[in-house]
Amino acid sequence: ESRFDEDVRRVFRRLRDELPGALAQLDRDLADLVDGYLAVSGAEYRRSDDRQRVVFEIVSEEGLPAELGPGRRFATGDARFLTDAEALNLAHPLVQAAITAARTWPGGSVALRLPADAPPDLAVLAGKTGVLGVVLVDYGGFEPVERVITAAVVDGVPIEPALAARISRLPAVEGPPFTVLVDPPWLDDALDEAVFVDQRAVEESEQKHFEQALGQLERFVEDKILVCRRERASLAEKLRAARARRDEVVGASARERVEVEMTRFASRDEELERQINALESREDEVYRKWRDQYHELRYQAPKVTRLFRVAFQIDSPEPKTSC
């Protein structure tokens, strides 16, 4: 019981440490998604940012979906004490419309903008061109999870998956088509490598769940063996008592009833012995069913869905000015 309580406390400590940052990143992603959608929809709007939230004020709703309703002010971020705007979340019609529009994008050519404080490994890519591929990987194991994986080929050379993921998060502007010479298998190979690297990280957690599930299954079997042995011990006592009664009763019919009861006890004892042997040899049907299911969950291949490919050019950051 104390171990279970500590496990629960550990989960809450992890949530306390990780959840605020994850929610803040989700809010930033929602703001960028909605901003991009409004920019290409033709709607006139204003965006204002502060430390807690991003507020969008719609001046003209032309090009926006009718189900958006009469609202004109929307905000991401901390929704507490928010009274002058509608809170944006994944279920909001504006966000849903932006997601739907984003998923229909077929790919193309974009210009990526480096921030002025870009780290060295990104800064050296200024002026370079490449091709970016994005896939959705569905892991259906003990804890089903979906992950977006990115790979890129820059100036004809595949780059590290982690760097490709950071490139994919740079601000982008759709630009005129241009040609990037890339050997087609290179991007496919880079995507396969990125999925492989990600799969290894996911499998570390999956292996823990797999071992935990097998451990629980083994404890279940040992408990069933213990229950069966206890029942056999009880049956042995009942058989001894029945034999004693048989020797004491008078009359054929009474003796026959006792012998029928003894036969039933003996039959049940034989059944329990077979069940114990099957459990000890791990040939029990229930055990094999769950063991096979756990192995299937642990070793099933992830499902990879290609989302899009895009040619990109990385623009140099705009120089800082001072006055």
Tab-separated table of N, CA and C in Angstrom, residues 164-226:
chain	number	residue	atom	x	y	z
A	164	ALA	N	16.069	18.437	-37.883
A	164	ALA	CA	14.952	18.554	-38.825
A	164	ALA	C	13.676	18.968	-38.094
A	165	ALA	N	13.459	18.422	-36.901
A	165	ALA	CA	12.271	18.794	-36.129
A	165	ALA	C	12.308	20.269	-35.766
A	166	ARG	N	13.485	20.796	-35.435
A	166	ARG	CA	13.589	22.220	-35.096
A	166	ARG	C	13.378	23.087	-36.331
A	167	ILE	N	13.848	22.635	-37.489
A	167	ILE	CA	13.604	23.380	-38.730
A	167	ILE	C	12.106	23.462	-39.009
A	168	SER	N	11.388	22.367	-38.737
A	168	SER	CA	9.954	22.343	-39.031
A	168	SER	C	9.168	23.333	-38.189
A	169	ARG	N	9.757	23.817	-37.089
A	169	ARG	CA	9.054	24.754	-36.213
A	169	ARG	C	9.424	26.212	-36.508
A	170	LEU	N	10.267	26.443	-37.504
A	170	LEU	CA	10.586	27.819	-37.869
A	170	LEU	C	9.378	28.482	-38.523
A	171	PRO	N	9.196	29.790	-38.321
A	171	PRO	CA	8.099	30.497	-39.004
A	171	PRO	C	8.235	30.346	-40.513
A	172	ALA	N	7.118	30.063	-41.167
A	172	ALA	CA	7.150	29.772	-42.606
A	172	ALA	C	6.190	30.675	-43.352
A	173	VAL	N	6.582	31.030	-44.570
A	173	VAL	CA	5.723	31.786	-45.481
A	173	VAL	C	5.690	31.024	-46.792
A	174	GLU	N	4.492	30.724	-47.285
A	174	GLU	CA	4.389	29.993	-48.539
A	174	GLU	C	4.917	30.864	-49.670
A	175	GLY	N	5.793	30.306	-50.473
A	175	GLY	CA	6.439	31.091	-51.517
A	175	GLY	C	6.248	30.495	-52.888
A	176	PRO	N	6.848	31.117	-53.905
A	176	PRO	CA	6.737	30.596	-55.270
A	176	PRO	C	7.461	29.267	-55.391
A	177	PRO	N	7.003	28.389	-56.296
A	177	PRO	CA	7.650	27.084	-56.453
A	177	PRO	C	9.108	27.235	-56.882
A	178	PHE	N	9.956	26.372	-56.377
A	178	PHE	CA	11.330	26.311	-56.835
A	178	PHE	C	11.773	24.854	-56.753
A	179	THR	N	12.821	24.530	-57.460
A	179	THR	CA	13.274	23.148	-57.580
A	179	THR	C	14.457	22.904	-56.650
A	180	VAL	N	14.365	21.812	-55.913
A	180	VAL	CA	15.462	21.375	-55.061
A	180	VAL	C	15.875	19.989	-55.533
A	181	LEU	N	17.119	19.850	-55.928
A	181	LEU	CA	17.591	18.562	-56.433
A	181	LEU	C	17.935	17.649	-55.265
A	182	VAL	N	17.101	16.607	-55.114
A	182	VAL	CA	17.293	15.640	-54.033
A	182	VAL	C	17.073	14.249	-54.600
A	183	ASP	N	17.990	13.345	-54.310
A	183	ASP	CA	17.801	11.958	-54.700
A	183	ASP	C	16.609	11.419	-53.909
A	184	PRO	N	15.491	11.035	-54.561
A	184	PRO	CA	14.264	10.659	-53.843
A	184	PRO	C	14.466	9.670	-52.702
A	185	PRO	N	15.272	8.608	-52.850
A	185	PRO	CA	15.411	7.668	-51.721
A	185	PRO	C	16.027	8.301	-50.483
A	186	TRP	N	16.773	9.411	-50.635
A	186	TRP	CA	17.443	9.991	-49.484
A	186	TRP	C	16.443	10.478	-48.436
A	187	LEU	N	15.404	11.144	-48.883
A	187	LEU	CA	14.416	11.622	-47.915
A	187	LEU	C	13.659	10.450	-47.301
A	188	ASP	N	13.350	9.440	-48.108
A	188	ASP	CA	12.687	8.257	-47.558
A	188	ASP	C	13.569	7.582	-46.522
A	189	ASP	N	14.864	7.479	-46.821
A	189	ASP	CA	15.793	6.873	-45.860
A	189	ASP	C	15.894	7.717	-44.589
A	190	ALA	N	15.889	9.037	-44.758
A	190	ALA	CA	15.960	9.918	-43.588
A	190	ALA	C	14.716	9.779	-42.727
A	191	LEU	N	13.546	9.649	-43.367
A	191	LEU	CA	12.310	9.450	-42.603
A	191	LEU	C	12.325	8.112	-41.882
A	192	ASP	N	12.796	7.072	-42.561
A	192	ASP	CA	12.881	5.752	-41.919
A	192	ASP	C	13.800	5.798	-40.705
A	193	GLU	N	14.917	6.510	-40.839
A	193	GLU	CA	15.845	6.627	-39.705
A	193	GLU	C	15.210	7.398	-38.551
A	194	ALA	N	14.501	8.487	-38.885
A	194	ALA	CA	13.855	9.293	-37.839
A	194	ALA	C	12.801	8.472	-37.104
A	195	VAL	N	12.018	7.682	-37.837
A	195	VAL	CA	11.008	6.828	-37.202
A	195	VAL	C	11.690	5.776	-36.338
A	196	PHE	N	12.793	5.213	-36.824
A	196	PHE	CA	13.521	4.195	-36.055
A	196	PHE	C	14.043	4.774	-34.743
A	197	VAL	N	14.630	5.964	-34.799
A	197	VAL	CA	15.150	6.609	-33.590
A	197	VAL	C	14.015	6.883	-32.605
A	198	ASP	N	12.893	7.374	-33.120
A	198	ASP	CA	11.755	7.659	-32.247
A	198	ASP	C	11.190	6.368	-31.657
A	199	GLN	N	11.142	5.315	-32.456
A	199	GLN	CA	10.602	4.050	-31.987
A	199	GLN	C	11.425	3.492	-30.833
A	200	ARG	N	12.745	3.648	-30.902
A	200	ARG	CA	13.586	3.171	-29.802
A	200	ARG	C	13.244	3.896	-28.500
A	201	ALA	N	12.985	5.199	-28.588
A	201	ALA	CA	12.627	5.959	-27.387
A	201	ALA	C	11.287	5.497	-26.835
A	202	VAL	N	10.320	5.260	-27.717
A	202	VAL	CA	8.997	4.804	-27.271
A	202	VAL	C	9.087	3.408	-26.670
A	203	GLU	N	9.924	2.554	-27.243
A	203	GLU	CA	9.999	1.176	-26.793
A	203	GLU	C	10.605	1.045	-25.406
A	204	GLU	N	11.384	2.027	-24.962
A	204	GLU	CA	11.899	1.977	-23.591
A	204	GLU	C	10.739	1.978	-22.601
A	205	SER	N	9.763	2.832	-22.845
A	205	SER	CA	8.584	2.867	-21.985
A	205	SER	C	7.731	1.625	-22.188
A	206	GLU	N	7.589	1.189	-23.448
A	206	GLU	CA	6.782	0.005	-23.739
A	206	GLU	C	7.355	-1.237	-23.061
A	207	GLN	N	8.692	-1.361	-23.017
A	207	GLN	CA	9.302	-2.525	-22.384
A	207	GLN	C	8.960	-2.578	-20.897
A	208	LYS	N	8.934	-1.427	-20.246
A	208	LYS	CA	8.562	-1.392	-18.829
A	208	LYS	C	7.124	-1.859	-18.643
A	209	HIS	N	6.214	-1.378	-19.498
A	209	HIS	CA	4.826	-1.813	-19.397
A	209	HIS	C	4.702	-3.308	-19.686
A	210	PHE	N	5.471	-3.798	-20.655
A	210	PHE	CA	5.447	-5.209	-21.020
A	210	PHE	C	5.895	-6.073	-19.839
A	211	GLU	N	7.010	-5.705	-19.223
A	211	GLU	CA	7.506	-6.474	-18.091
A	211	GLU	C	6.550	-6.406	-16.908
A	212	GLN	N	5.942	-5.248	-16.697
A	212	GLN	CA	4.972	-5.111	-15.614
A	212	GLN	C	3.752	-5.994	-15.872
A	213	ALA	N	3.273	-6.013	-17.121
A	213	ALA	CA	2.112	-6.839	-17.459
A	213	ALA	C	2.425	-8.320	-17.283
A	214	LEU	N	3.616	-8.756	-17.735
A	214	LEU	CA	3.992	-10.162	-17.556
A	214	LEU	C	4.132	-10.506	-16.075
A	215	GLY	N	4.662	-9.576	-15.298
A	215	GLY	CA	4.768	-9.817	-13.861
A	215	GLY	C	3.405	-9.982	-13.215
A	216	GLN	N	2.460	-9.145	-13.602
A	216	GLN	CA	1.103	-9.272	-13.069
A	216	GLN	C	0.473	-10.591	-13.488
A	217	LEU	N	0.752	-11.014	-14.728
A	217	LEU	CA	0.214	-12.281	-15.205
A	217	LEU	C	0.799	-13.450	-14.417
A	218	GLU	N	2.100	-13.392	-14.122
A	218	GLU	CA	2.721	-14.454	-13.334
A	218	GLU	C	2.136	-14.498	-11.925
A	219	ARG	N	1.906	-13.355	-11.325
A	219	ARG	CA	1.308	-13.323	-9.980
A	219	ARG	C	-0.114	-13.862	-10.022
A	220	PHE	N	-0.831	-13.563	-11.116
A	220	PHE	CA	-2.188	-14.092	-11.281
A	220	PHE	C	-2.161	-15.620	-11.313
A	221	VAL	N	-1.192	-16.204	-12.053
A	221	VAL	CA	-1.083	-17.656	-12.151
A	221	VAL	C	-0.748	-18.249	-10.788
A	222	GLU	N	0.216	-17.662	-10.073
A	222	GLU	CA	0.587	-18.189	-8.766
A	222	GLU	C	-0.590	-18.119	-7.793
A	223	ASP	N	-1.380	-17.052	-7.885
A	223	ASP	CA	-2.563	-16.941	-7.024
A	223	ASP	C	-3.578	-18.031	-7.356
A	224	LYS	N	-3.780	-18.303	-8.656
A	224	LYS	CA	-4.714	-19.356	-9.049
A	224	LYS	C	-4.237	-20.719	-8.565
A	225	ILE	N	-2.910	-20.963	-8.652
A	225	ILE	CA	-2.364	-22.230	-8.152
A	225	ILE	C	-2.620	-22.359	-6.654
A	226	LEU	N	-2.404	-21.277	-5.930
A	226	LEU	CA	-2.625	-21.298	-4.482
A	226	LEU	C	-4.087	-21.584	-4.161
